[in-house]
Short mmCIF file of C-alpha atoms and ligand atoms in Angstrom, two decimals:
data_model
loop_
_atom_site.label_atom_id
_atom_site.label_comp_id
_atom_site.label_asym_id
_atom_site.label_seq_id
_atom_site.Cartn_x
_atom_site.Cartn_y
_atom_site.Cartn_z
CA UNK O 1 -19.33 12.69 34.70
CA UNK O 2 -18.46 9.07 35.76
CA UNK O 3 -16.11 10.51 38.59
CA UNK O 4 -18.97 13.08 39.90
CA UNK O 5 -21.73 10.43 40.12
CA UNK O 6 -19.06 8.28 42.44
CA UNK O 7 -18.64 11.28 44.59
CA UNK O 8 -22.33 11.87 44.58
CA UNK O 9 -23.37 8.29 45.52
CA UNK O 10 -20.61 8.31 48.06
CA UNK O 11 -21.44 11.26 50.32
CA UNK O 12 -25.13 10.36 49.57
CA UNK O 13 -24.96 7.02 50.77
CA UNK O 14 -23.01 8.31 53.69
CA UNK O 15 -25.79 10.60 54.81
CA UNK O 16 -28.08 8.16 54.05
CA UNK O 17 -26.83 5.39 56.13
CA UNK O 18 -26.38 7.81 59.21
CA UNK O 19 -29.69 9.84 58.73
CA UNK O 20 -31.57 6.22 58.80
CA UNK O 21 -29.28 4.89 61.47
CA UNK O 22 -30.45 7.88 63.72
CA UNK O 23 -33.92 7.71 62.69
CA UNK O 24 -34.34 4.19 63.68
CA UNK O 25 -33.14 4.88 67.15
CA UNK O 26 -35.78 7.68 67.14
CA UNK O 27 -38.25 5.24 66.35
CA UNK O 28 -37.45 3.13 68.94
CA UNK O 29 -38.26 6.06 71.33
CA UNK O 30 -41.46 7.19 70.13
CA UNK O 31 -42.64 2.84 70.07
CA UNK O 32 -42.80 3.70 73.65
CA UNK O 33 -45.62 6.47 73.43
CA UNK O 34 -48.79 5.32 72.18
CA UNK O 35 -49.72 6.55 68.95
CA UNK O 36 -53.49 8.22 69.32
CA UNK O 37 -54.22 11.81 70.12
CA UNK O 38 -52.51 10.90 73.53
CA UNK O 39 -49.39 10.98 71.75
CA UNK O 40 -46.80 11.24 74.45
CA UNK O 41 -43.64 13.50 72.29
CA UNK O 42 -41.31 13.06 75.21
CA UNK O 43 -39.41 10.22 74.77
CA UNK O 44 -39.16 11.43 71.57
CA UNK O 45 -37.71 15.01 72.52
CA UNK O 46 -35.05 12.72 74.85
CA UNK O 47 -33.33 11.89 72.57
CA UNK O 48 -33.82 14.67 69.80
CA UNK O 49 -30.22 16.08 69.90
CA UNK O 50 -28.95 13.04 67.88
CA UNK O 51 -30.12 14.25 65.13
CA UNK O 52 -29.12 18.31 65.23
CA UNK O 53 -30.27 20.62 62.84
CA UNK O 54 -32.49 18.23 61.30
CA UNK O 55 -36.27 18.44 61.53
CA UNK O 56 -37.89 15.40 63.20
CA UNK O 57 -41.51 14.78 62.06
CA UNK O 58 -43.31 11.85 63.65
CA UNK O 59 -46.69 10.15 61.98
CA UNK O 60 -49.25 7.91 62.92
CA UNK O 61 -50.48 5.08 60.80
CA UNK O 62 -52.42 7.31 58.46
CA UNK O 63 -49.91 9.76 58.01
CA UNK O 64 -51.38 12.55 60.22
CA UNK O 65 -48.39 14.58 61.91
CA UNK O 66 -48.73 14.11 65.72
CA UNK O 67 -45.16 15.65 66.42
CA UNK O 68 -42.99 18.12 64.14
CA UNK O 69 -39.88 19.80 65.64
CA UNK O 70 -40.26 22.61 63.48
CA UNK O 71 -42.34 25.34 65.03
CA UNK O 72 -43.65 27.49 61.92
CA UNK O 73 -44.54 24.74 60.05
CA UNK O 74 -47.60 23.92 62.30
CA UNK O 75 -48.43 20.48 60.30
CA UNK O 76 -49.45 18.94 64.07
CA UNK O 77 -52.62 17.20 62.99
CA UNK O 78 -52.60 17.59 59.56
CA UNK O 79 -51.55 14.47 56.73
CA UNK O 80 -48.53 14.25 54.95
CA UNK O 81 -48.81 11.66 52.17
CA UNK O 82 -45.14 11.70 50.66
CA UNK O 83 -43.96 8.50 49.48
CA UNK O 84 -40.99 7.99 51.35
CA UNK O 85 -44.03 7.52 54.36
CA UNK O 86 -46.18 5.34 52.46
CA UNK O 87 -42.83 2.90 52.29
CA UNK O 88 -42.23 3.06 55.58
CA UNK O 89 -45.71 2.39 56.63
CA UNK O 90 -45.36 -0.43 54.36
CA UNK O 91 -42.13 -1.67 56.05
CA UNK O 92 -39.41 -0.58 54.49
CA UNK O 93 -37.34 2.38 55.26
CA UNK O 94 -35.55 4.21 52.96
CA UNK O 95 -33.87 7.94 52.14
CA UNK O 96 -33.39 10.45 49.58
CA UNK O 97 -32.20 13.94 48.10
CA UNK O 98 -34.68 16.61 47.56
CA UNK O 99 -34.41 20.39 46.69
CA UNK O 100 -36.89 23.02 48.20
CA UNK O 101 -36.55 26.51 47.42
CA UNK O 102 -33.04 26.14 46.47
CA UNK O 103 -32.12 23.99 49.51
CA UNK O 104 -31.04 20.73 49.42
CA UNK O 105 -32.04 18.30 51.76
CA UNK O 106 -31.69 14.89 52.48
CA UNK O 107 -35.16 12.76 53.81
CA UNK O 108 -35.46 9.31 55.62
CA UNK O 109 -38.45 7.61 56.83
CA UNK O 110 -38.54 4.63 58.95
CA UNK O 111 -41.31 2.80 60.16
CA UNK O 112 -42.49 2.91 64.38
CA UNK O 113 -42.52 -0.61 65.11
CA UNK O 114 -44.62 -1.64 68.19
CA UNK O 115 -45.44 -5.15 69.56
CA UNK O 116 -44.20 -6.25 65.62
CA UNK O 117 -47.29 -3.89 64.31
CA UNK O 118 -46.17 -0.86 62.60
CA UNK O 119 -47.83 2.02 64.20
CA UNK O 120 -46.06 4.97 62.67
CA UNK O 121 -43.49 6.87 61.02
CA UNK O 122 -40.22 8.99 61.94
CA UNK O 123 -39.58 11.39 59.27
CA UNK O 124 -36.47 13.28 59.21
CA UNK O 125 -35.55 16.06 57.03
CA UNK O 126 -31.69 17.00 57.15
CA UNK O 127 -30.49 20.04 55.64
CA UNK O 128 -27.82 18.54 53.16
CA UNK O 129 -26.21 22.02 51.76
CA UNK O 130 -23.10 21.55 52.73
CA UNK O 131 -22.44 17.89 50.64
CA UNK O 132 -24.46 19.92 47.58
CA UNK O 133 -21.66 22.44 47.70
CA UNK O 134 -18.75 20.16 47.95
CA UNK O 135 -20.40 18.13 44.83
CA UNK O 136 -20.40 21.67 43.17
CA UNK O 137 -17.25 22.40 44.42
CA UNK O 138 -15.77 18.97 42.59
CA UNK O 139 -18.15 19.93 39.93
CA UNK O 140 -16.56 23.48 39.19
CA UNK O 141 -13.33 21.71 39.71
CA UNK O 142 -13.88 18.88 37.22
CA UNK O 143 -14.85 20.95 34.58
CA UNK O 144 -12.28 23.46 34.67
CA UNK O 145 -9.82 20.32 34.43
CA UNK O 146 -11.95 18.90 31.62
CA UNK O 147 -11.50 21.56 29.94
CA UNK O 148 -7.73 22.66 30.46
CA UNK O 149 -7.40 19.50 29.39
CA UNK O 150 -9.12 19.54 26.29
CA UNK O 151 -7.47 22.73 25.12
CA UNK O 152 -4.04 20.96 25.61
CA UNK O 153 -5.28 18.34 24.14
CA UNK O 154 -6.40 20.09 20.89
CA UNK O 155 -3.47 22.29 20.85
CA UNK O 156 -0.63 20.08 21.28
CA UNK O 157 -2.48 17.67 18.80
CA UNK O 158 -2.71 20.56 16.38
CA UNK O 159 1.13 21.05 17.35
CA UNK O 160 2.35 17.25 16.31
CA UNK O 161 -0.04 16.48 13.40
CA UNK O 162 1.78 19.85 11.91
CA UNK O 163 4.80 18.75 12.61
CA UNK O 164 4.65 15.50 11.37
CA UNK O 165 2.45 16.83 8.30
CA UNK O 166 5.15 19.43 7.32
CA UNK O 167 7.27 17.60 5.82
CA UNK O 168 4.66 15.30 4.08
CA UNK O 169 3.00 18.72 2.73
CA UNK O 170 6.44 19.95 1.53
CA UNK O 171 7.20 16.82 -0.21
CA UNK O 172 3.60 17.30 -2.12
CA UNK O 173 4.25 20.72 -2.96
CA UNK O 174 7.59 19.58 -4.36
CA UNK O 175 6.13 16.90 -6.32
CA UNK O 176 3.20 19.25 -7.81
CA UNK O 177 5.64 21.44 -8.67
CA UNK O 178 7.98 18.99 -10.54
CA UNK O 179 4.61 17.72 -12.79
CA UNK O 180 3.41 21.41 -13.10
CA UNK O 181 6.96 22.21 -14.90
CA UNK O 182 8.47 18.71 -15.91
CA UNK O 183 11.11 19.05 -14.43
CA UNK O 184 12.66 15.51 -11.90
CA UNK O 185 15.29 16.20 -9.83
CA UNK O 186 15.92 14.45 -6.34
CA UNK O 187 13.77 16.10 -3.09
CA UNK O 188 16.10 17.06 -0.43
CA UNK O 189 13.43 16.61 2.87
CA UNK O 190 15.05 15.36 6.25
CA UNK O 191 11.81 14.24 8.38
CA UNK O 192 10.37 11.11 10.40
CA UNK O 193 12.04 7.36 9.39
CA UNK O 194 9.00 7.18 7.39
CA UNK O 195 9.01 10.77 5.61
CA UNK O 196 12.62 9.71 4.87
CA UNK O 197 11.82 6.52 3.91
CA UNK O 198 8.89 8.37 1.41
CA UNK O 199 11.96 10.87 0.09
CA UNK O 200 14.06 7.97 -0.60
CA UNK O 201 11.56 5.68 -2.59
CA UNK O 202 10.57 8.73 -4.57
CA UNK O 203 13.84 9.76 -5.55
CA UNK O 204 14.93 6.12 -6.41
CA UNK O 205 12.04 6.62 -8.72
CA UNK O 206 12.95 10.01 -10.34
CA UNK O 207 16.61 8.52 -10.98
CA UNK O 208 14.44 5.64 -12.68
CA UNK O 209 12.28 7.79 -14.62
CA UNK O 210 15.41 9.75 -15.70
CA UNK O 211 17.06 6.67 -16.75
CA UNK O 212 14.15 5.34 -18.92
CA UNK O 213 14.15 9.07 -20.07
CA UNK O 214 17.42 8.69 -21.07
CA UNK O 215 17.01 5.38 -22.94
CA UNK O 216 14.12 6.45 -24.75
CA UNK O 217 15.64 9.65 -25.72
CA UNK O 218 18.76 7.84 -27.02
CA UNK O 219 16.47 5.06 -28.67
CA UNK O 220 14.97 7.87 -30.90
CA UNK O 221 17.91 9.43 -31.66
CA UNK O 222 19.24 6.00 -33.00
CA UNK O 223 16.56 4.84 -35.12
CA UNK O 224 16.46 8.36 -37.00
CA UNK O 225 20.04 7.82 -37.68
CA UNK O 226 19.67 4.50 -38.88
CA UNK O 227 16.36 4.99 -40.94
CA UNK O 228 18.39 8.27 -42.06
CA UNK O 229 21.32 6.15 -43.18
CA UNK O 230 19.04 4.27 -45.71
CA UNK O 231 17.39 7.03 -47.31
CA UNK O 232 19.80 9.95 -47.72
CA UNK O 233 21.88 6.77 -49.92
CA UNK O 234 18.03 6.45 -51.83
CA UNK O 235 17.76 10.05 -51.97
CA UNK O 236 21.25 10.19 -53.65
CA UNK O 237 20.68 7.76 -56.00
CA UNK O 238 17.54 9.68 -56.96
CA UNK O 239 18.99 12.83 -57.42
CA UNK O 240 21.82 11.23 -59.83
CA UNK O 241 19.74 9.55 -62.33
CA UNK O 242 17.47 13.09 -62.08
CA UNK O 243 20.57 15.13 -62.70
CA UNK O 244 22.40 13.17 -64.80
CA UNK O 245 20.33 12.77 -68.65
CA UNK O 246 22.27 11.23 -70.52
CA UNK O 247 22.63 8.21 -67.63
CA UNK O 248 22.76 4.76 -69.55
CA UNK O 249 19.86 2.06 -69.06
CA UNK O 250 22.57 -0.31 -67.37
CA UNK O 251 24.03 2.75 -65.06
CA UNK O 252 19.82 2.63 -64.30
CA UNK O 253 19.77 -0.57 -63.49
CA UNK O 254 22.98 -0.70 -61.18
CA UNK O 255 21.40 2.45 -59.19
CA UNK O 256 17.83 0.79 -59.21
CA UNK O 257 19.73 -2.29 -58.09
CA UNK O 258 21.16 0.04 -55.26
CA UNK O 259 18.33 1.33 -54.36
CA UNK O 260 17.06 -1.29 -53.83
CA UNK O 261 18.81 -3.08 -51.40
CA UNK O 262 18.44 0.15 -49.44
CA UNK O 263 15.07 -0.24 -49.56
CA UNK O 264 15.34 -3.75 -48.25
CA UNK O 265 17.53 -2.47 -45.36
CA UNK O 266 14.97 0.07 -44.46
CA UNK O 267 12.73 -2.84 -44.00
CA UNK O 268 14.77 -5.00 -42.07
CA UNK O 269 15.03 -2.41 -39.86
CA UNK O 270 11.34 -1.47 -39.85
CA UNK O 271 10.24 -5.54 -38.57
CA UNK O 272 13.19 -5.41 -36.60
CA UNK O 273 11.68 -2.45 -34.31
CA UNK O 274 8.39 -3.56 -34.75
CA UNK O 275 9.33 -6.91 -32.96
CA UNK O 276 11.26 -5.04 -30.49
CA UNK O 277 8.11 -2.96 -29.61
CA UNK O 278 6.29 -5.76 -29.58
CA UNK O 279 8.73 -7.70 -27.01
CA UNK O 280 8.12 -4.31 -24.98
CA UNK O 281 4.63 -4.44 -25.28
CA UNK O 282 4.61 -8.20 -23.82
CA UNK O 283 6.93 -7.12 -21.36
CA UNK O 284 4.61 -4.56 -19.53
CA UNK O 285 1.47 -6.91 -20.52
CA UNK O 286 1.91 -10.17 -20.26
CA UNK O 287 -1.74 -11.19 -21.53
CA UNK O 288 0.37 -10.38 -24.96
CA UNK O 289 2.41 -13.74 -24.28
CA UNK O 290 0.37 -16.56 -26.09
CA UNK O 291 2.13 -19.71 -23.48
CA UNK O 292 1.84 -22.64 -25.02
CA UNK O 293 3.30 -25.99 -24.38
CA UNK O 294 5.98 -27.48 -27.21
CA UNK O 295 8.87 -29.70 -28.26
CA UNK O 296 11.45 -27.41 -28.67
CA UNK O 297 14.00 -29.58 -30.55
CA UNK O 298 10.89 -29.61 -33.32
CA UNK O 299 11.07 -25.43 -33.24
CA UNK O 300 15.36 -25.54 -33.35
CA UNK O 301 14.41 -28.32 -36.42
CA UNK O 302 12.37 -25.86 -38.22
CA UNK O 303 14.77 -22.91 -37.59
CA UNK O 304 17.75 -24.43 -38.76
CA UNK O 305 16.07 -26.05 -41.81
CA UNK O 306 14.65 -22.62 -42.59
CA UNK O 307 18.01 -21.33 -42.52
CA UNK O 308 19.83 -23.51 -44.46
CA UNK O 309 19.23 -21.72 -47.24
CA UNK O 310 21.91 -19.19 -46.28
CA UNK O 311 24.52 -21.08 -44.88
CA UNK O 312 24.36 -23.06 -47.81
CA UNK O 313 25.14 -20.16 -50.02
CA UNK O 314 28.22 -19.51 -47.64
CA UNK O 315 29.39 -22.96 -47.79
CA UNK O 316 28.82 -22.86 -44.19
CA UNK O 317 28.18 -26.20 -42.62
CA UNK O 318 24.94 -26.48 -39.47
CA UNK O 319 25.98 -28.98 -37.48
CA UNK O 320 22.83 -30.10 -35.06
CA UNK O 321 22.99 -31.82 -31.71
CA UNK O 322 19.21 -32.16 -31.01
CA UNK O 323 19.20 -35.30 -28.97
CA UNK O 324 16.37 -35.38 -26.83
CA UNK O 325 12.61 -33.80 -27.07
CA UNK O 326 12.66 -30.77 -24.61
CA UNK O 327 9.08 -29.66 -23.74
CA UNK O 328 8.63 -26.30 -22.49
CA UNK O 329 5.87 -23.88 -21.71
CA UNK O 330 6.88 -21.03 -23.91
CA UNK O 331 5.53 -18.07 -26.30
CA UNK O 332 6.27 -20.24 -29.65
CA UNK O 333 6.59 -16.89 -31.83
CA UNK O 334 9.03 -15.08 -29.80
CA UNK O 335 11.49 -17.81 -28.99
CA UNK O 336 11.35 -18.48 -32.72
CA UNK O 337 12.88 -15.56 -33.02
CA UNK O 338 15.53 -15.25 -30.30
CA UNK O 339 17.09 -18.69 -32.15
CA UNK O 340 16.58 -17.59 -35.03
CA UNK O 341 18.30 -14.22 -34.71
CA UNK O 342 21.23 -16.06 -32.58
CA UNK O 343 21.81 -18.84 -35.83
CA UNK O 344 20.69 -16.24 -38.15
CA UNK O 345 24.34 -14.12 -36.62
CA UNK O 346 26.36 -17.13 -36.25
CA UNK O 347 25.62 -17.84 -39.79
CA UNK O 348 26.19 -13.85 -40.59
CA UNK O 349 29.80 -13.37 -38.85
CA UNK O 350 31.14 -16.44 -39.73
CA UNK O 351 33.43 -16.96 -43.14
CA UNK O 352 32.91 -19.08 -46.29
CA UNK O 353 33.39 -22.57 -45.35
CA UNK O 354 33.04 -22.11 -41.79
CA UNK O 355 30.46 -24.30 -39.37
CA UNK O 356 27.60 -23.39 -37.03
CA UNK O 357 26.91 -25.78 -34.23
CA UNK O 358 23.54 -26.21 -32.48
CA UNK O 359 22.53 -28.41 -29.25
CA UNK O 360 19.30 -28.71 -27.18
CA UNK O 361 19.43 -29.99 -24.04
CA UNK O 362 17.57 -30.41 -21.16
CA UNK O 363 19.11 -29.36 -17.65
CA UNK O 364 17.26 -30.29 -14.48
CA UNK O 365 13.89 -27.95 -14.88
CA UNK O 366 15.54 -25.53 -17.74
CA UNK O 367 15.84 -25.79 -21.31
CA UNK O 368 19.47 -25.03 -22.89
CA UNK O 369 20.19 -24.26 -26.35
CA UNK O 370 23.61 -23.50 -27.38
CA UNK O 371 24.76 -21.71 -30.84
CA UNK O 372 28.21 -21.77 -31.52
CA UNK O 373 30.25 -21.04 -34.78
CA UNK O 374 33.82 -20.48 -35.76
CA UNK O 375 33.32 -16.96 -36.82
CA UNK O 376 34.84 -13.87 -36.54
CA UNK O 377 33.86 -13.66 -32.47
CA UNK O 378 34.72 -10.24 -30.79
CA UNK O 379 36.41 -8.70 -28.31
CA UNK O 380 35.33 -10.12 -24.47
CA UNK O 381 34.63 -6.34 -23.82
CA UNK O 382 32.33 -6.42 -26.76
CA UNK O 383 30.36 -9.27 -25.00
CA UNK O 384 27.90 -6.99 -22.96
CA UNK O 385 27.29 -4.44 -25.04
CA UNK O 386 26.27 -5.80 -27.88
CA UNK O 387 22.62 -6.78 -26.28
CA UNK O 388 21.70 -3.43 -26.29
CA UNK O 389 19.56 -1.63 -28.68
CA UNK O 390 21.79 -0.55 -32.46
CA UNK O 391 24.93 -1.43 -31.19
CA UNK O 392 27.25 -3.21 -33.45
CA UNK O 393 30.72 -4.23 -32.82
CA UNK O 394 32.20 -3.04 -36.26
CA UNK O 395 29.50 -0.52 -38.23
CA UNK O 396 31.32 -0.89 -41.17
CA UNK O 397 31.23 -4.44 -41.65
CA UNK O 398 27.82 -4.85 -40.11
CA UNK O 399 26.80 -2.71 -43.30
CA UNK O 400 28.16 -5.54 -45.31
CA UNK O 401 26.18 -7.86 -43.35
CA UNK O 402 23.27 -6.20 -43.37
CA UNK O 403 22.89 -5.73 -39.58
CA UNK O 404 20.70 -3.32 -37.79
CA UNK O 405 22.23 -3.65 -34.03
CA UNK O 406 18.79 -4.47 -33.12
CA UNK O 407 18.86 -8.51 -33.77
CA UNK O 408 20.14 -9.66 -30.09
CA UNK O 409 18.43 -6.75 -28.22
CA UNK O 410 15.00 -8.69 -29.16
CA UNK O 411 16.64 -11.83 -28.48
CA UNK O 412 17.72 -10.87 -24.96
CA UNK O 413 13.57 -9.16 -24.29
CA UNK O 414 12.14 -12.63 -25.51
CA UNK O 415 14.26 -14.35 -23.30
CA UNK O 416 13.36 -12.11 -20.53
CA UNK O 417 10.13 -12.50 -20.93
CA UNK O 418 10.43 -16.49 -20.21
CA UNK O 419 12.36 -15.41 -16.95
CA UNK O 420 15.50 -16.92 -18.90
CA UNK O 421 18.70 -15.54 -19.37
CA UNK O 422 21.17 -15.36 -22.14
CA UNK O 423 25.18 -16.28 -21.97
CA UNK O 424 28.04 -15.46 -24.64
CA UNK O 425 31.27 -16.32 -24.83
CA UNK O 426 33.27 -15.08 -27.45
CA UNK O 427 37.05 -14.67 -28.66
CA UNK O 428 38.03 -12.86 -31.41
CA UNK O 429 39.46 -14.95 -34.96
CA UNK O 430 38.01 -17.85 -32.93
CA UNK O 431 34.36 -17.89 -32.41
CA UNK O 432 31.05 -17.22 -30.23
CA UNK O 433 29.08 -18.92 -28.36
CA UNK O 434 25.78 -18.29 -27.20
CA UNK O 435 23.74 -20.05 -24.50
CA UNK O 436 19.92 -19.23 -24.21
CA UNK O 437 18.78 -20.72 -20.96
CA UNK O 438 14.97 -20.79 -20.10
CA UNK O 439 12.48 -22.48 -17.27
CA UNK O 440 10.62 -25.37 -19.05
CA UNK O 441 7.39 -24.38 -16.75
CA UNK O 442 7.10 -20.44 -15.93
CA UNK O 443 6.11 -19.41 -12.90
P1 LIG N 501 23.24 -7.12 -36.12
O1 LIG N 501 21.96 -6.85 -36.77
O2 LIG N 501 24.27 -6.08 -36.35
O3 LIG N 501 23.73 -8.50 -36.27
P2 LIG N 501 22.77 -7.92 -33.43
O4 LIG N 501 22.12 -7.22 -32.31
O5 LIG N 501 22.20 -9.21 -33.88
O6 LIG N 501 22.88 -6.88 -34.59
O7 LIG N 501 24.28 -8.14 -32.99
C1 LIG N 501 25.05 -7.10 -32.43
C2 LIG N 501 26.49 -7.25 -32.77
O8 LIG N 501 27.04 -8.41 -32.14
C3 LIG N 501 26.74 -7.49 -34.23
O9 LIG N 501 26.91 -6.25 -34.89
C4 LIG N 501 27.99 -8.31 -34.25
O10 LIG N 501 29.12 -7.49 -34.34
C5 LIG N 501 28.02 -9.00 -32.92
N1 LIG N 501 27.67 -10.44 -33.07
C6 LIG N 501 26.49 -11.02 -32.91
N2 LIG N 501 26.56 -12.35 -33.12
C7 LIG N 501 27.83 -12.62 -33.41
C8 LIG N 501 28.55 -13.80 -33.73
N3 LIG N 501 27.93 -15.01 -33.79
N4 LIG N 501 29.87 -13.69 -34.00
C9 LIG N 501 30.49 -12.49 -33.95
N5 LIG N 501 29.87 -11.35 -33.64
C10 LIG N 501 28.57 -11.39 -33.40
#
């Protein structure tokens, strides 16, 4: 549209300029007739030709015709009030398109200027078919490009947004599919960087999901056995006082005495995964961490006096190295527990007579607590495994002990949660020593 209307104004303004151009120098032929009912045309007619096929209609000051070239019209004498006159008899001449009976035509009108008085009008009416048709003929030719283009336009767009949506499409096909049957395996879709980038990101996240699948699936499978362990021993201590009559009240007693101390495992177990879920539960919300600002050497103080209990009955000495107050922003409750658990082991897997050593110190912006003990230790192989969830480095003995596998697992998530981290170092007939390291302020 913006193109056309440039062409249009163009060969207008063309036309225009020549059409008035001519009809001025017209004008100045008729200025030298006078313009009554004498009206002299031939000065006029002189120099007619200029204007060729156009029709040449000359007025007098109140627009009555006094000289038309065209001979059927037969306006001679008669008034012709158009506009474009009424300008011109007003001074200023001016042109412009008009359509009669399907005929374009272009009209000027300039005034007859005589001794500075205007005394008429030239009016001339040029047959402008020829610039309508080329402005059709760009016309036709625009829109046929207009719309060529648009067709390619909407087809090759069609074309790329299927080719780059095929692969997206596939991928979400894939993925519908794998939650319709839950089933994860990786998707195998080569498209665009990003599409690739998409495939990659999901399938890191399937081999996560798998993982966590994995862990969860083996977490299960542990606790049964260990909450198993516990009560098939109750259940056969059951059925042999049921079966057995004639069973004597101090046989009773030893079995009830049995029993019990199954029944105390089952609940060590029981708070042990309770805290653990817990730890988890902070871990994905951590609204369920209750910060709070304290002296840590006064929490160690508390924890090793609460303990002392038990090494005492081993003849185990606690040796404490609390020199300085150590504030730190921490969850009071949970790193209670990760000492504990870590003096509560020491204490566990060392020997009669043995001694457990404990320091607090602070290091630049971290807190450092160290356990050691001249225990039993383990194997330097043992040293990363046995943070994870049941595992024990000798089940037998760990019966003996009382352990559940589960104590350091909830001492490595409450560390975790304080963005610490934990260290061991351990040798075997020697000791362990543990290092919990965590940021005085979190982040
Ligand atoms: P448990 O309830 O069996 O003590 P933990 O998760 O607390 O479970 O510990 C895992 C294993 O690490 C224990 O079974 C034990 O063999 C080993 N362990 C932990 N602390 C010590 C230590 N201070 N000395 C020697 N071995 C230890």
């Amino acid at each position: 549209m913006y193109v056309l209307k440039i062409v249009e104004d163009y060969s207008f303004n063309d036309k225009r300029v020549d059409l008035l151009t001519k009809a001025n120098i017209l004008a100045n032929f008729a200025a030298e007739s006078s313009f009554d009912d004498n009206f002299n045309a031939l000065p006029l007619k002189r120099s007619i030709e200029i204007v060729g096929d156009a029709r040449v209609i000359c007025l007098d000051r109140d627009t009555k015709v006094l000289f038309d070239t065209s001979e059927t019209a037969d306006l001679i004498g008669k008034s012709m009030p158009v506009g474009l006159v009424a300008n011109a008899l007003e001074g200023t001449e001016n042109a412009e398109i008009s359509n009669e009976n399907g005929k374009t035509y272009i009209n000027a009108a300039v005034p007859v200027i005589k001794t500075g008085r205007t005394v008429g009008v030239i009016y001339i009416q040029s047959p402008a078919d020829d610039m309508a048709e080329y402005i059709n003929h760009i016309k036709h030719n625009l829109y046929m490009i207009s719309v060529i283009v648009i067709a390619l336009v909407l087809v090759l767009s069609l074309a790329f947004s299927n080719i780059m949506t095929a692969p997206l499409s596939n991928i979400t096909a894939k993925i519908s599919d794998m939650s319709a049957n839950d089933i994860r395996k990786p998707i195998d879709i080569k498209g665009t960087s990003e599409v690739n980038e998409l495939v990659a990101a999901f399938n890191s996240m399937v081999e996560k999901i798998d993982l966590v699948e994995e862990k969860r699936q083996e977490f299960v499978s542990n606790a049964s056995h260990e909450l198993k362990t516990p009560l098939s021993s109750i259940k056969l201590i059951c059925d042999s006082i049921l079966q057995n009559p004639d069973v004597s009240p101090e046989m009773v007693n030893e079995f009830l005495n049995d029993m019990n101390e199954e029944v105390d495992r089952l609940t060590r177990i029981t708070d042990k995964l309770l805290n653990l879920t817990k730890m988890d539960a902070a871990a994905e919300e951590t609204e369920m961490i209750n910060f709070s600002v304290i002296n840590l050497r006064n929490l160690i103080k508390n924890i090793v006096k609460a303990l002392k209990p038990l090494a005492r009955q081993k003849h185990i000495k606690i040796e404490t190295h609390l020199l300085e107050d150590v504030y730190a922003r921490v969850d009071a409750d949970k790193i209670w527990e990760a000492v504990y658990n870590i003096i509560d082991n020491s204490i566990k897997y060392t020997a009669q007579g043995g001694w457990v050593y404990v320091e607090l110190y602070r290091d630049k912006r971290e807190a450092v607590i160290t356990v050691g003990d001249n225990g039993i230790g383990m194997e330097a192989e043992e040293t990363e495994k046995i943070f994870d969830r049941f595992y024990r480095v000798d089940k037998a003995r760990a019966r003996e002990t009382g352990g559940t596998g589960l104590g350091l697992s909830i001492v490595r998530s409450a560390v975790e949660l304080h963005k610490g981290k934990i260290e061991v170092e351990s040798r075997e007939e020697v000791g362990s020593l543990f290092r919990i390291i965590i940021p005085t302020v979190v982040q």
